[in-house]
Coordinates of C-alpha atoms in Angstrom, one line a residue:
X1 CA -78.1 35.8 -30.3
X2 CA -75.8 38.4 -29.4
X3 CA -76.5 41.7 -27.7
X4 CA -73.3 43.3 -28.6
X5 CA -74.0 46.4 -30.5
X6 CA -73.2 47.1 -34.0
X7 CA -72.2 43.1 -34.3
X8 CA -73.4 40.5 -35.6
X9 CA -71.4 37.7 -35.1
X10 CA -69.7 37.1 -31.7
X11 CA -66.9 39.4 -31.0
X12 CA -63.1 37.5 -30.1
X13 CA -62.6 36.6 -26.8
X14 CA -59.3 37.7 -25.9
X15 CA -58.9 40.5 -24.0
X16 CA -59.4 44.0 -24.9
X17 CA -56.1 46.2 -25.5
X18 CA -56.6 49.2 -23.3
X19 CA -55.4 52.5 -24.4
X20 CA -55.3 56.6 -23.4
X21 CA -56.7 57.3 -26.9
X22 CA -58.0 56.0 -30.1
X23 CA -58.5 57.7 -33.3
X24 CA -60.6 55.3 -36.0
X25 CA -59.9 56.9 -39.3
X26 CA -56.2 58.4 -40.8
X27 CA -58.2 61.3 -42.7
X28 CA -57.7 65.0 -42.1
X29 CA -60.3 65.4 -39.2
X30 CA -58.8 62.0 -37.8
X31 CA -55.1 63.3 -38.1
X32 CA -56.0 66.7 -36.6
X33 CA -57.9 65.3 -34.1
X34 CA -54.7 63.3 -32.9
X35 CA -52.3 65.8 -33.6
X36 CA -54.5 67.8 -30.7
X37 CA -53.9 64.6 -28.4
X38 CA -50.6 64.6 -28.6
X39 CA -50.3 68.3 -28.8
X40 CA -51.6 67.8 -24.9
X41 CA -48.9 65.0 -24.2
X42 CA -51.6 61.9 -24.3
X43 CA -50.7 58.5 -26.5
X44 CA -52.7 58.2 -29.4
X45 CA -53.6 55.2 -31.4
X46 CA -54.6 55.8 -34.9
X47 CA -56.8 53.0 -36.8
X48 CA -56.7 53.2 -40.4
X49 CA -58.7 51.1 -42.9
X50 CA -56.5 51.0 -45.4
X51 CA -53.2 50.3 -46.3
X52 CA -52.1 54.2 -46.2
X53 CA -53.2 57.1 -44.6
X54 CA -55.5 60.1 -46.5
X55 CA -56.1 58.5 -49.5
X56 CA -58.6 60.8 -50.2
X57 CA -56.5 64.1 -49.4
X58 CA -53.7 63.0 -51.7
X59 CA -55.8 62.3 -54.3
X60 CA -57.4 65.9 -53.8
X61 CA -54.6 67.2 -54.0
X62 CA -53.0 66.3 -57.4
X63 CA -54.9 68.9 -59.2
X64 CA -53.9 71.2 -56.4
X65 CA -55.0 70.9 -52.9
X66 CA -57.3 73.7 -51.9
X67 CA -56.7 74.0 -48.1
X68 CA -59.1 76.7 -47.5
X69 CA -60.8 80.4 -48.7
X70 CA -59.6 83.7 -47.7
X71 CA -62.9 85.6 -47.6
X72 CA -64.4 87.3 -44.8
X73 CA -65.8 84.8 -41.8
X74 CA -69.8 85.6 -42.1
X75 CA -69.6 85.0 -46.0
X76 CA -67.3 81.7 -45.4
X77 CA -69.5 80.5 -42.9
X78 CA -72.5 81.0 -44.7
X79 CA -71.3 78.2 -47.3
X80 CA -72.7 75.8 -44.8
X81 CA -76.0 76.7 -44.8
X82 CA -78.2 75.4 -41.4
X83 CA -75.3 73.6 -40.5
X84 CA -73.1 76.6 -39.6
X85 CA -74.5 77.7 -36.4
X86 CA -73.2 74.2 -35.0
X87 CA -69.8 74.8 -36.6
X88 CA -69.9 78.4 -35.8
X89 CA -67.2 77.6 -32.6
X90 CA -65.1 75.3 -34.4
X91 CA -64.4 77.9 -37.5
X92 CA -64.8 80.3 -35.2
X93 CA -61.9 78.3 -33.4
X94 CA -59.8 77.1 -36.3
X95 CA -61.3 78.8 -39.3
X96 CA -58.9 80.2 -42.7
X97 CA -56.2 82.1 -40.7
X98 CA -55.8 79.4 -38.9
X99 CA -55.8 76.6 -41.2
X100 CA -53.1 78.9 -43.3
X101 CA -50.6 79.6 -39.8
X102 CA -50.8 75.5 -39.0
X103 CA -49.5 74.6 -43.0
X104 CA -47.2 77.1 -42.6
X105 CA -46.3 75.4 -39.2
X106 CA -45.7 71.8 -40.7
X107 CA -43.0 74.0 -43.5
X108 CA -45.5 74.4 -46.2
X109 CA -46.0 78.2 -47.4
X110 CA -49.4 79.0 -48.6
X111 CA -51.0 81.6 -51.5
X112 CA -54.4 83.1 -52.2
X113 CA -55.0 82.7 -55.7
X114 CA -57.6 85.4 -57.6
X115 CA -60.7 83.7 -56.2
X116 CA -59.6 83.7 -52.8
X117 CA -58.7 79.9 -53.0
X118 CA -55.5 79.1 -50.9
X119 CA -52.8 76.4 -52.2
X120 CA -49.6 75.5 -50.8
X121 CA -47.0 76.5 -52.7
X122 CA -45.9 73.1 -53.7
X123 CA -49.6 72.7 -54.9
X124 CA -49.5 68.9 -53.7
X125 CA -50.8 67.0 -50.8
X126 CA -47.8 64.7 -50.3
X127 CA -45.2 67.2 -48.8
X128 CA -47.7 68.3 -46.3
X129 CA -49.1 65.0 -45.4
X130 CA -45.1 63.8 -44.4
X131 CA -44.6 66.6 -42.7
X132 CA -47.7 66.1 -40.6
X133 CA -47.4 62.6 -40.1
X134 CA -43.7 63.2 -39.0
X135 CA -45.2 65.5 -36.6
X136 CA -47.8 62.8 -35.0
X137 CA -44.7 60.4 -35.2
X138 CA -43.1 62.8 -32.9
X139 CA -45.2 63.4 -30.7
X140 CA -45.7 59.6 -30.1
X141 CA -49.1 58.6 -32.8
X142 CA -49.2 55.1 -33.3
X143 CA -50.5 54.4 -37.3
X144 CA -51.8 51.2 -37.3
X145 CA -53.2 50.3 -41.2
X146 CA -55.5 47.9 -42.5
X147 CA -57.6 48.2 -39.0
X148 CA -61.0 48.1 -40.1
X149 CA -63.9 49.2 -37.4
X150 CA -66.5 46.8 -36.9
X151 CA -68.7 48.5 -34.6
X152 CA -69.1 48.0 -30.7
X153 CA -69.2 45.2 -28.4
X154 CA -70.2 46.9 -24.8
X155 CA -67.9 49.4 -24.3
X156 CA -64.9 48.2 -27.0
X157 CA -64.4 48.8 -30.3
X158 CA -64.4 45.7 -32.5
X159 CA -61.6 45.8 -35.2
X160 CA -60.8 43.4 -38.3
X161 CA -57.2 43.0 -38.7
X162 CA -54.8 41.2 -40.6
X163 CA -54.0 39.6 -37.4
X164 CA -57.4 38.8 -36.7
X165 CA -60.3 40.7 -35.0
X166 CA -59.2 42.9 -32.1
X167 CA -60.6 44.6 -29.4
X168 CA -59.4 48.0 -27.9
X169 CA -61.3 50.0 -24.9
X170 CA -60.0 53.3 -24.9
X171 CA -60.1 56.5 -22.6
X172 CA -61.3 58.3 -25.5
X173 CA -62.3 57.5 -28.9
X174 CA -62.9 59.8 -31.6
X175 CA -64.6 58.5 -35.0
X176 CA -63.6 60.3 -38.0
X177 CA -64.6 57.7 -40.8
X178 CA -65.0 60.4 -43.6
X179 CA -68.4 60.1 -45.8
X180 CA -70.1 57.9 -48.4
X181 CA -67.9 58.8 -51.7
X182 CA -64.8 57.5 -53.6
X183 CA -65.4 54.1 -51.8
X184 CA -62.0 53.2 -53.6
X185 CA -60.3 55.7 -51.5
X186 CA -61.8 54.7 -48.2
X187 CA -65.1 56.4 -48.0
X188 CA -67.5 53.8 -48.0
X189 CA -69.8 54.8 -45.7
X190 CA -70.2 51.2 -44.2
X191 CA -69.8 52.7 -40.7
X192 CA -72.8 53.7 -41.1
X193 CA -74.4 50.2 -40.4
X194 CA -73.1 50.0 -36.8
X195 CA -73.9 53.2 -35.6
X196 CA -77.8 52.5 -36.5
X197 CA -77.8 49.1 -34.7
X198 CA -76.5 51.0 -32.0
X199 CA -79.2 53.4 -32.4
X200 CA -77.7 56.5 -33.2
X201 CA -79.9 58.7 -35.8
X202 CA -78.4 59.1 -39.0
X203 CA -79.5 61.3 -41.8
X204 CA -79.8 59.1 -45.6
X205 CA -76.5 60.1 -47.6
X206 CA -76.7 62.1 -50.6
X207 CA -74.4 62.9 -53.3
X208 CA -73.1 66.4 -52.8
X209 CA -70.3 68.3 -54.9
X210 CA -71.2 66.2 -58.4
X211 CA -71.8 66.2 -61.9
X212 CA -74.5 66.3 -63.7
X213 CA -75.4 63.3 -66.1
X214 CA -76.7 64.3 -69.6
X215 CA -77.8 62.6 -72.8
X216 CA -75.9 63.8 -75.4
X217 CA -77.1 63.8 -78.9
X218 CA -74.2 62.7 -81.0
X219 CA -73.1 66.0 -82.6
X220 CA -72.1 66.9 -78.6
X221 CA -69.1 64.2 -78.7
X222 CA -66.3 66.5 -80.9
X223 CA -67.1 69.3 -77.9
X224 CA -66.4 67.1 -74.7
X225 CA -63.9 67.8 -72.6
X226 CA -64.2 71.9 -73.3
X227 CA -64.6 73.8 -70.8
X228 CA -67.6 76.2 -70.0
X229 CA -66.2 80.3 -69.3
X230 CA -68.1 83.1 -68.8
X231 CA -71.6 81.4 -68.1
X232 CA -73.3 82.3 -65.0
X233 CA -76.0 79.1 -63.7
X234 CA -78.8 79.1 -61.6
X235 CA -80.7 76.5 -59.6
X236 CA -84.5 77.3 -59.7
X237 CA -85.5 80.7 -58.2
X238 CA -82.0 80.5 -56.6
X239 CA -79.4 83.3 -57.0
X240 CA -77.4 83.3 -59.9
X241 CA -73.9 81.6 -59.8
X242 CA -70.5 82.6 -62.1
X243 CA -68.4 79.2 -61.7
X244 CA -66.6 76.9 -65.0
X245 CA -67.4 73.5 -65.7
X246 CA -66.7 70.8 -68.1
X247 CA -68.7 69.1 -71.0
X248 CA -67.6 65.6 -70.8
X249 CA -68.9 62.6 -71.8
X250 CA -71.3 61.5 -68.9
X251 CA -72.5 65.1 -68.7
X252 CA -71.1 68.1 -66.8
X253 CA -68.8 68.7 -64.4
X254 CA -66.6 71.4 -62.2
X255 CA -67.1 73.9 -59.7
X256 CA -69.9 75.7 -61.2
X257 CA -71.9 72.7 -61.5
X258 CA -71.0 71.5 -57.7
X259 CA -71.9 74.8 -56.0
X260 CA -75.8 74.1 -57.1
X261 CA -75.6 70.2 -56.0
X262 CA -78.1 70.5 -53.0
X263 CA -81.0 72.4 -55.0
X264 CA -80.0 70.5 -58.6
X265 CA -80.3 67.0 -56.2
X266 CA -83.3 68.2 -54.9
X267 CA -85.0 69.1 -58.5
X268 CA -84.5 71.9 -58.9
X269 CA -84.5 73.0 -62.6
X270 CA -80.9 74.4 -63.9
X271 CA -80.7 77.5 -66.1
X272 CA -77.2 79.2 -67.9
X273 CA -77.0 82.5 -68.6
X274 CA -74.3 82.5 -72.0
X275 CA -73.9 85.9 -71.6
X276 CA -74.0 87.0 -68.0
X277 CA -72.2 90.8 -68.3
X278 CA -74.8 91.7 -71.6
X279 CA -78.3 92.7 -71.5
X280 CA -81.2 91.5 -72.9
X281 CA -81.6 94.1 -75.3
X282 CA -77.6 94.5 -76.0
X283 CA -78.3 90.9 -77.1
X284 CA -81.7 91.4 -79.5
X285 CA -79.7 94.5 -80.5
X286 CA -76.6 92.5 -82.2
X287 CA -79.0 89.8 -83.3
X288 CA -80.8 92.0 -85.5
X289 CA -77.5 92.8 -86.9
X290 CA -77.9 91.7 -90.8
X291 CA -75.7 87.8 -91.6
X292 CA -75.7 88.2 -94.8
X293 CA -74.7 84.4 -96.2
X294 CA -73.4 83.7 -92.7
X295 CA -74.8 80.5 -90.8
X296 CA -76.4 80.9 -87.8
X297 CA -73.8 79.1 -85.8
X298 CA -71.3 81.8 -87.3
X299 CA -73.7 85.0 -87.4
X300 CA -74.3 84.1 -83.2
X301 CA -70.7 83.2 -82.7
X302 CA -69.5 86.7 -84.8
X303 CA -72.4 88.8 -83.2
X304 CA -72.3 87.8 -79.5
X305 CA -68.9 86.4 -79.5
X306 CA -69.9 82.9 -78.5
X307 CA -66.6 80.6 -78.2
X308 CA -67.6 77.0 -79.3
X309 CA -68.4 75.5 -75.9
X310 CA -71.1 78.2 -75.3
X311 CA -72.4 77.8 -78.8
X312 CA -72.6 74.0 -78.7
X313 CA -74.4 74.0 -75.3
X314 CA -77.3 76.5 -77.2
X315 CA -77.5 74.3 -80.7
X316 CA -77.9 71.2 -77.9
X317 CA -80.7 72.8 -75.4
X318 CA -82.0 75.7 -77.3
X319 CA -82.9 74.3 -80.5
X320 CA -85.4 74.7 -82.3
X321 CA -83.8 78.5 -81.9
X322 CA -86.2 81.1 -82.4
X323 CA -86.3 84.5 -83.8
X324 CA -85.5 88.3 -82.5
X325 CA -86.1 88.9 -78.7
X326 CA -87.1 85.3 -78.2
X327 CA -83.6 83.9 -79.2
X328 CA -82.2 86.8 -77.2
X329 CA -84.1 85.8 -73.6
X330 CA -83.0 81.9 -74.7
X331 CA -79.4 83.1 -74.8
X332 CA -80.1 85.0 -71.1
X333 CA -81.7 82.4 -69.9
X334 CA -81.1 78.6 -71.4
X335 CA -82.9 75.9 -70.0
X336 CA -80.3 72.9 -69.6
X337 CA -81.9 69.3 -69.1
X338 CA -80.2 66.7 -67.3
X339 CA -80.7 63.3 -66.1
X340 CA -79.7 64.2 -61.9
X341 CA -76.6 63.7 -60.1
X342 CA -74.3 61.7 -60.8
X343 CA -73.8 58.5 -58.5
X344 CA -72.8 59.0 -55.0
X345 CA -69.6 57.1 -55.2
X346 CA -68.6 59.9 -57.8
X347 CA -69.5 62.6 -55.8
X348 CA -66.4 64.6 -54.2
X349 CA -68.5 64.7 -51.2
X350 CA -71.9 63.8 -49.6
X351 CA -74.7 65.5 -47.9
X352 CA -76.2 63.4 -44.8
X353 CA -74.5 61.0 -42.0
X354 CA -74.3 61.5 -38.1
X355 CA -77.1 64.1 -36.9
X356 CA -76.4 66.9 -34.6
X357 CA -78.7 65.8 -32.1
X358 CA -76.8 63.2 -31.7
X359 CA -74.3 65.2 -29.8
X360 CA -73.2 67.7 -27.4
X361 CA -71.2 71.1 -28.0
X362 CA -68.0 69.0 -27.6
X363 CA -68.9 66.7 -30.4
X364 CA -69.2 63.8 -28.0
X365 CA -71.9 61.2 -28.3
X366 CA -74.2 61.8 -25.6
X367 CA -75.5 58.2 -25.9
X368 CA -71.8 56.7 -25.4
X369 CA -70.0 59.2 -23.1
X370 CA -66.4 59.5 -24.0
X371 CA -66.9 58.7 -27.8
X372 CA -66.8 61.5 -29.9
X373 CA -67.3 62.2 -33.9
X374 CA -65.8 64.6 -36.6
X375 CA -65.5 65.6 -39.8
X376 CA -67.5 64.5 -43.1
X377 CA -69.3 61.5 -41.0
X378 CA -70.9 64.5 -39.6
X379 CA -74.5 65.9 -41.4
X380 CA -73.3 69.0 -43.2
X381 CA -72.1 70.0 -46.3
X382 CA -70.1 72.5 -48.2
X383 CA -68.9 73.7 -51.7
X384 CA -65.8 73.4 -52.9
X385 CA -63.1 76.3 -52.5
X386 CA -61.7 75.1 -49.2
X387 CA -64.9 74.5 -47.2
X388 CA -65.3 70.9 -46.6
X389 CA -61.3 70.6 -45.7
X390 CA -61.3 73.8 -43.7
X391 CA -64.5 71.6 -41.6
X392 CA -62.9 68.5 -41.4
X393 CA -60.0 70.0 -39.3
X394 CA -62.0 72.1 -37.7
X395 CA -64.0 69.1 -36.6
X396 CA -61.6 66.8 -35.7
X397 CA -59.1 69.7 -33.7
X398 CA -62.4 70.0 -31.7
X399 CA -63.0 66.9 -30.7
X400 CA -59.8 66.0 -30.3
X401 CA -59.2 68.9 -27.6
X402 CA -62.3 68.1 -26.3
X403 CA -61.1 64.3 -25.3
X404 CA -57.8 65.9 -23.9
X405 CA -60.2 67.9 -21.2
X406 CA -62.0 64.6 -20.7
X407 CA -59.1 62.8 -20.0
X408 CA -58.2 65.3 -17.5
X409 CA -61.2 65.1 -15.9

């Protein structure tokens, strides 16, 4: 039986390839974390599953890649929760200024939209991911693709190639497989597998930054794919939260759906507000209003001004309505049922992976000196707006300068 760990069939026996520096995993913490390598003049190999490099970026990046959030640093790094005193350095480090001056670097100009979200200009992930890799290219990266990681034999990492498996022992190595979601994009979390055999804790994935699955009743079908304005949301005795979503056909989706993930996965129940700048009593007050022959639907949608979206999602959870103040606190405060989260491989992101203890304030495994991890692998997790991205470099330029000061050591 083999002792080799995270293996479980006997690894090649050709020699290992021996290299300055290895990078497993071409996403944006992997990329940043070699960009620091070679930054600091030291060869860098990059293994990449698949057949192409950030998959998951690009595809992020089609409805507009939001690189990061120009907000204040205390309220940005609160969007981490517990895990932001350990990331506290990094952002600290390489936080939104700095994310917007290194685009800028690599020829793509940034904006802040209205919410604070920043975009490049071209509002696409392609131009920026040639221009990086150009850089890397220059400064001597090494993309090698379809170079899966199979986990550890002694002090090598075990690859399957199309060549066959391989074996590289490296100076440094930094991991930076990504998470558990979009599996189709690279993310399959099957790293995870190795890195238990070889006894590092792990915390269980979770889907984080997903929808919400709902069972319609059959009137809902002519409303999906509206979107939901103007409704503020709220995740059991949690603050309340202004964000749009989606009614679609498995449920709902969107931003202000995602920013309640951890409590919603966690049961919390899930409240709207329809009318979040109205009071209680302007509500009652216009309800009372006489409707003459007017419907219901049409007396609330005249009255309160309810667009169709808002007025569908009260006819599907509110019903049966009642009368006066009653229907007024419904409106304030709508109860929405759901089924959970949607599945983890749908999720734009996921909650769980390598534990902190698992590491030092470099990001270095303390169990395997000289191995060190980044970005989502890592167990934290972030809304959308530019937090997860903003992490994942953050991460990975971290470790990555942390490996340069090993090697010179």
């Amino acid at each position: 039986m083999s002792d080799r760990a995270g293996m479980q069939d006997a690894a090649p026996e050709q020699a290992a390839e021996r290299l300055p520096a290895l990078v497993v995993g071409a996403g944006p913490a992997g990329l940043m974390a070699a960009e620091a390598l070679g930054a600091a003049g030291v060869p860098v190999v990059i293994a990449e599953a698949l057949a192409a490099p950030a998959r998951k970026f690009l595809m992020a990046g089609k409805s507009g890649l939001n690189l990061t959030k120009a907000e204040l640093f205390e309220p940005f790094l609160a969007a981490y929760a517990e895990a932001g005193p350990r990331l506290r350095p990094m952002l600290e480090a390489f936080g939104p200024d700095e994310v917007c001056r290194w685009a800028e670097g690599l020829g793509q100009p940034v904006f802040a939209g209205s919410t604070g979200r920043v975009f490049p200009t071209a509002m696409k992930a392609s131009p920026l991911l040639r221009a990086w890799l150009g850089r890397l290219a220059g400064q001597g990266a090494q993309l090698r693709r379809r170079w899966r990681w199979a986990g550890w034999d002694q002090d090598t990492s075990v690859f399957e190639t199309p060549e066959g498996p391989r074996r590289v022992a490296a100076g440094v190595t930094i991991l930076a497989f990504g998470g558990a979601s979009w599996a189709r994009l690279g993310s399959t979390g099957a790293w995870a597998g190795p890195l238990i055999q070889a006894g590092l804790p792990l915390a269980p994935f979770a889907p984080a930054n997903v929808g919400l699955k709902v069972d319609w009743s059959g009137p809902m079908a002519r409303h999906f794919g509206l979107p939901v304005k103007g409704v503020a949301l709220r995740a059991g005795a949690g603050p309340w939260h202004r964000g749009e979503f989606v009614i679609s056909a498995r449920g709902l989706e969107g931003g202000g759906i995602y920013a309640l993930s951890r409590p919603l996965r966690d049961g919390a129940p899930l409240v709207a507000d329809l009318l979040p700048d109205r009071t209680p009593d302007w509500v009652a007050d216009r309800l009372s209003r006489p409707r003459g022959k007017a419907s219901l639907s049409n007396h609330l949608r005249k009255a309160l001004g309810l667009d169709p979206a808002r007025l569908a999602l009260l006819m599907e959870f509110g019903r049966p309505l009642p009368e006066g103040p009653a229907l007024a606190a419904r409106i304030k405060a709508l109860p929405i049922a759901h089924a959970g989260p949607r599945s983890i491989d749908e999720a734009i992101s996921t909650a769980g992976g390598l534990m902190w203890e698992a590491l030092d304030p470099d990001l270095m495994l303390t169990a395997r000196p000289g191995t060190f991890a980044a970005g989502e692998m890592l167990d934290w997790e972030a809304p959308t707006g530019g937090y997860l991205l903003t992490a994942c470099l953050a991460t990975g330029r971290w470790a990555g300068q942390a490996a340069v000061r090993r090697l010179a050591r």
